Amino acid sequence: QVQLVESGGGLVQAGGSLRLSCAASGRTFSIYAMGWFRQAPGKEREFVAAIRWNGDSTLYVDSVKGRFTFSRDNAKNTVYLQMNNLKPEDTAVYYCAATRVIDITRSTSLYEYWGQGTQVTVSS
């Protein structure tokens, strides 16, 4: 069982930066691949980024490549999403999620555990 708690969201102007954190409970955190997803009002939840259990591989949706960086610190049971050069279209509730699938995946249905989400609002 893994419990996930996101933090770090907020209001920022376009071009600004935020760092989201996701703290996990459970001693087996290091075996889980992790993902970030987001959901804007009136839209479906979409994949943002994923990271392999040991941090040696990451995957990003095209719209955030070069702007977002996903990292993890297994000693602290925490993953981070550094978001730079934010755009108004990045506005959404951001969720972290955990999966035991070995290969990193963008498939929502393969993630077993989800956090409660943190709001990110980017003003123009």
PDB file of C-alpha atoms in Angstrom:
ATOM      1  CA  GLN A   1       0.000   0.000   0.000  1.00  0.00           C
ATOM      2  CA  VAL A   2       1.295   3.437  -0.935  1.00  0.00           C
ATOM      3  CA  GLN A   3      -0.162   6.786   0.056  1.00  0.00           C
ATOM      4  CA  LEU A   4       0.783   9.844  -1.960  1.00  0.00           C
ATOM      5  CA  VAL A   5       0.585  13.501  -0.946  1.00  0.00           C
ATOM      6  CA  GLU A   6       1.324  16.277  -3.448  1.00  0.00           C
ATOM      7  CA  SER A   7       2.417  19.799  -2.583  1.00  0.00           C
ATOM      8  CA  GLY A   8       3.934  22.840  -4.235  1.00  0.00           C
ATOM      9  CA  GLY A   9       1.099  24.034  -6.417  1.00  0.00           C
ATOM     10  CA  GLY A  10       0.045  27.642  -6.593  1.00  0.00           C
ATOM     11  CA  LEU A  11      -0.527  30.699  -8.745  1.00  0.00           C
ATOM     12  CA  VAL A  12       2.289  31.863 -10.997  1.00  0.00           C
ATOM     13  CA  GLN A  13       2.626  34.191 -13.950  1.00  0.00           C
ATOM     14  CA  ALA A  14       3.389  32.864 -17.409  1.00  0.00           C
ATOM     15  CA  GLY A  15       7.104  32.230 -17.748  1.00  0.00           C
ATOM     16  CA  GLY A  16       7.465  31.466 -14.068  1.00  0.00           C
ATOM     17  CA  SER A  17       8.417  28.259 -12.295  1.00  0.00           C
ATOM     18  CA  LEU A  18       7.019  25.889  -9.696  1.00  0.00           C
ATOM     19  CA  ARG A  19       8.309  22.683  -8.161  1.00  0.00           C
ATOM     20  CA  LEU A  20       5.776  20.057  -7.248  1.00  0.00           C
ATOM     21  CA  SER A  21       6.603  17.416  -4.682  1.00  0.00           C
ATOM     22  CA  CYS A  22       4.933  14.101  -4.023  1.00  0.00           C
ATOM     23  CA  ALA A  23       5.718  12.372  -0.744  1.00  0.00           C
ATOM     24  CA  ALA A  24       4.995   8.673  -0.475  1.00  0.00           C
ATOM     25  CA  SER A  25       4.442   6.459   2.506  1.00  0.00           C
ATOM     26  CA  GLY A  26       5.448   2.829   2.536  1.00  0.00           C
ATOM     27  CA  ARG A  27       8.794   1.102   2.709  1.00  0.00           C
ATOM     28  CA  THR A  28       8.524  -0.253  -0.828  1.00  0.00           C
ATOM     29  CA  PHE A  29       8.352   3.130  -2.532  1.00  0.00           C
ATOM     30  CA  SER A  30      11.557   2.496  -4.452  1.00  0.00           C
ATOM     31  CA  ILE A  31      10.023  -0.333  -6.494  1.00  0.00           C
ATOM     32  CA  TYR A  32       7.327   1.842  -7.976  1.00  0.00           C
ATOM     33  CA  ALA A  33       7.528   3.770 -11.182  1.00  0.00           C
ATOM     34  CA  MET A  34       5.917   7.146 -10.701  1.00  0.00           C
ATOM     35  CA  GLY A  35       3.897   9.420 -12.912  1.00  0.00           C
ATOM     36  CA  TRP A  36       2.498  12.930 -12.988  1.00  0.00           C
ATOM     37  CA  PHE A  37      -0.874  13.579 -14.586  1.00  0.00           C
ATOM     38  CA  ARG A  38      -2.998  16.703 -14.847  1.00  0.00           C
ATOM     39  CA  GLN A  39      -6.625  17.533 -15.343  1.00  0.00           C
ATOM     40  CA  ALA A  40      -7.919  20.884 -16.505  1.00  0.00           C
ATOM     41  CA  PRO A  41     -11.563  21.920 -16.013  1.00  0.00           C
ATOM     42  CA  GLY A  42     -13.824  20.164 -18.480  1.00  0.00           C
ATOM     43  CA  LYS A  43     -11.018  17.968 -19.802  1.00  0.00           C
ATOM     44  CA  GLU A  44      -9.904  14.408 -19.241  1.00  0.00           C
ATOM     45  CA  ARG A  45      -6.935  13.588 -17.066  1.00  0.00           C
ATOM     46  CA  GLU A  46      -3.800  13.531 -19.179  1.00  0.00           C
ATOM     47  CA  PHE A  47      -0.332  12.116 -18.809  1.00  0.00           C
ATOM     48  CA  VAL A  48       2.465  14.599 -18.104  1.00  0.00           C
ATOM     49  CA  ALA A  49       5.582  12.638 -17.150  1.00  0.00           C
ATOM     50  CA  ALA A  50       6.811   9.336 -15.760  1.00  0.00           C
ATOM     51  CA  ILE A  51       9.990   8.098 -14.118  1.00  0.00           C
ATOM     52  CA  ARG A  52      11.347   4.597 -13.700  1.00  0.00           C
ATOM     53  CA  TRP A  53      11.750   3.120 -10.236  1.00  0.00           C
ATOM     54  CA  ASN A  54      15.478   3.917 -10.120  1.00  0.00           C
ATOM     55  CA  GLY A  55      15.259   7.275 -11.859  1.00  0.00           C
ATOM     56  CA  ASP A  56      17.336   6.237 -14.870  1.00  0.00           C
ATOM     57  CA  SER A  57      14.603   6.778 -17.413  1.00  0.00           C
ATOM     58  CA  THR A  58      11.937   9.420 -17.868  1.00  0.00           C
ATOM     59  CA  LEU A  59       9.110  10.046 -20.294  1.00  0.00           C
ATOM     60  CA  TYR A  60       7.333  13.329 -21.035  1.00  0.00           C
ATOM     61  CA  VAL A  61       4.353  14.454 -23.024  1.00  0.00           C
ATOM     62  CA  ASP A  62       5.533  16.541 -25.963  1.00  0.00           C
ATOM     63  CA  SER A  63       3.964  19.740 -24.668  1.00  0.00           C
ATOM     64  CA  VAL A  64       6.225  19.854 -21.583  1.00  0.00           C
ATOM     65  CA  LYS A  65       9.490  18.534 -23.020  1.00  0.00           C
ATOM     66  CA  GLY A  66      12.338  20.918 -22.319  1.00  0.00           C
ATOM     67  CA  ARG A  67      10.312  22.754 -19.662  1.00  0.00           C
ATOM     68  CA  PHE A  68       9.496  20.106 -17.033  1.00  0.00           C
ATOM     69  CA  THR A  69      11.928  17.810 -15.244  1.00  0.00           C
ATOM     70  CA  PHE A  70      10.871  14.765 -13.265  1.00  0.00           C
ATOM     71  CA  SER A  71      13.212  13.455 -10.582  1.00  0.00           C
ATOM     72  CA  ARG A  72      13.040  11.225  -7.536  1.00  0.00           C
ATOM     73  CA  ASP A  73      14.833  10.721  -4.249  1.00  0.00           C
ATOM     74  CA  ASN A  74      14.108   7.201  -3.043  1.00  0.00           C
ATOM     75  CA  ALA A  75      15.888   7.851   0.245  1.00  0.00           C
ATOM     76  CA  LYS A  76      13.276  10.524   0.980  1.00  0.00           C
ATOM     77  CA  ASN A  77      10.355   8.646  -0.626  1.00  0.00           C
ATOM     78  CA  THR A  78       9.704  11.728  -2.715  1.00  0.00           C
ATOM     79  CA  VAL A  79       9.398  12.649  -6.364  1.00  0.00           C
ATOM     80  CA  TYR A  80       9.620  16.113  -7.816  1.00  0.00           C
ATOM     81  CA  LEU A  81       8.316  17.847 -10.913  1.00  0.00           C
ATOM     82  CA  GLN A  82      10.272  20.995 -11.715  1.00  0.00           C
ATOM     83  CA  MET A  83       8.169  23.134 -14.029  1.00  0.00           C
ATOM     84  CA  ASN A  84       9.823  26.033 -15.822  1.00  0.00           C
ATOM     85  CA  ASN A  85       8.576  28.506 -18.403  1.00  0.00           C
ATOM     86  CA  LEU A  86       5.003  27.796 -17.389  1.00  0.00           C
ATOM     87  CA  LYS A  87       2.213  28.617 -19.787  1.00  0.00           C
ATOM     88  CA  PRO A  88      -1.487  29.318 -19.183  1.00  0.00           C
ATOM     89  CA  GLU A  89      -2.314  25.986 -20.820  1.00  0.00           C
ATOM     90  CA  ASP A  90      -0.417  24.244 -18.007  1.00  0.00           C
ATOM     91  CA  THR A  91      -3.191  25.284 -15.621  1.00  0.00           C
ATOM     92  CA  ALA A  92      -4.692  22.137 -14.075  1.00  0.00           C
ATOM     93  CA  VAL A  93      -4.861  19.986 -11.001  1.00  0.00           C
ATOM     94  CA  TYR A  94      -1.691  17.896 -10.941  1.00  0.00           C
ATOM     95  CA  TYR A  95      -1.724  14.361  -9.577  1.00  0.00           C
ATOM     96  CA  CYS A  96       1.116  12.011  -8.814  1.00  0.00           C
ATOM     97  CA  ALA A  97       0.610   8.288  -9.163  1.00  0.00           C
ATOM     98  CA  ALA A  98       2.487   5.050  -8.535  1.00  0.00           C
ATOM     99  CA  THR A  99       2.670   1.830 -10.505  1.00  0.00           C
ATOM    100  CA  ARG A 100       4.505  -1.485 -10.147  1.00  0.00           C
ATOM    101  CA  VAL A 101       4.808  -1.744 -13.915  1.00  0.00           C
ATOM    102  CA  ILE A 102       8.541  -2.019 -14.550  1.00  0.00           C
ATOM    103  CA  ASP A 103       8.623  -0.078 -17.786  1.00  0.00           C
ATOM    104  CA  ILE A 104       7.547   3.524 -17.414  1.00  0.00           C
ATOM    105  CA  THR A 105       4.125   4.054 -18.843  1.00  0.00           C
ATOM    106  CA  ARG A 106       1.769   6.872 -19.726  1.00  0.00           C
ATOM    107  CA  SER A 107      -1.302   4.682 -19.323  1.00  0.00           C
ATOM    108  CA  THR A 108      -3.589   6.012 -16.605  1.00  0.00           C
ATOM    109  CA  SER A 109      -5.177   2.613 -16.038  1.00  0.00           C
ATOM    110  CA  LEU A 110      -1.843   1.032 -15.037  1.00  0.00           C
ATOM    111  CA  TYR A 111      -1.294   3.348 -12.072  1.00  0.00           C
ATOM    112  CA  GLU A 112      -2.532   1.832  -8.841  1.00  0.00           C
ATOM    113  CA  TYR A 113      -2.163   4.644  -6.338  1.00  0.00           C
ATOM    114  CA  TRP A 114      -3.044   8.313  -6.685  1.00  0.00           C
ATOM    115  CA  GLY A 115      -2.593  11.445  -4.650  1.00  0.00           C
ATOM    116  CA  GLN A 116      -5.322  13.984  -3.985  1.00  0.00           C
ATOM    117  CA  GLY A 117      -3.902  16.540  -6.417  1.00  0.00           C
ATOM    118  CA  THR A 118      -2.480  20.040  -6.192  1.00  0.00           C
ATOM    119  CA  GLN A 119      -3.740  23.046  -8.149  1.00  0.00           C
ATOM    120  CA  VAL A 120      -1.436  24.851 -10.552  1.00  0.00           C
ATOM    121  CA  THR A 121      -2.707  28.099 -12.040  1.00  0.00           C
ATOM    122  CA  VAL A 122      -0.701  30.044 -14.603  1.00  0.00           C
ATOM    123  CA  SER A 123      -1.877  33.561 -15.377  1.00  0.00           C
ATOM    124  CA  SER A 124      -1.191  35.266 -18.696  1.00  0.00           C
TER     125      SER A 124
END
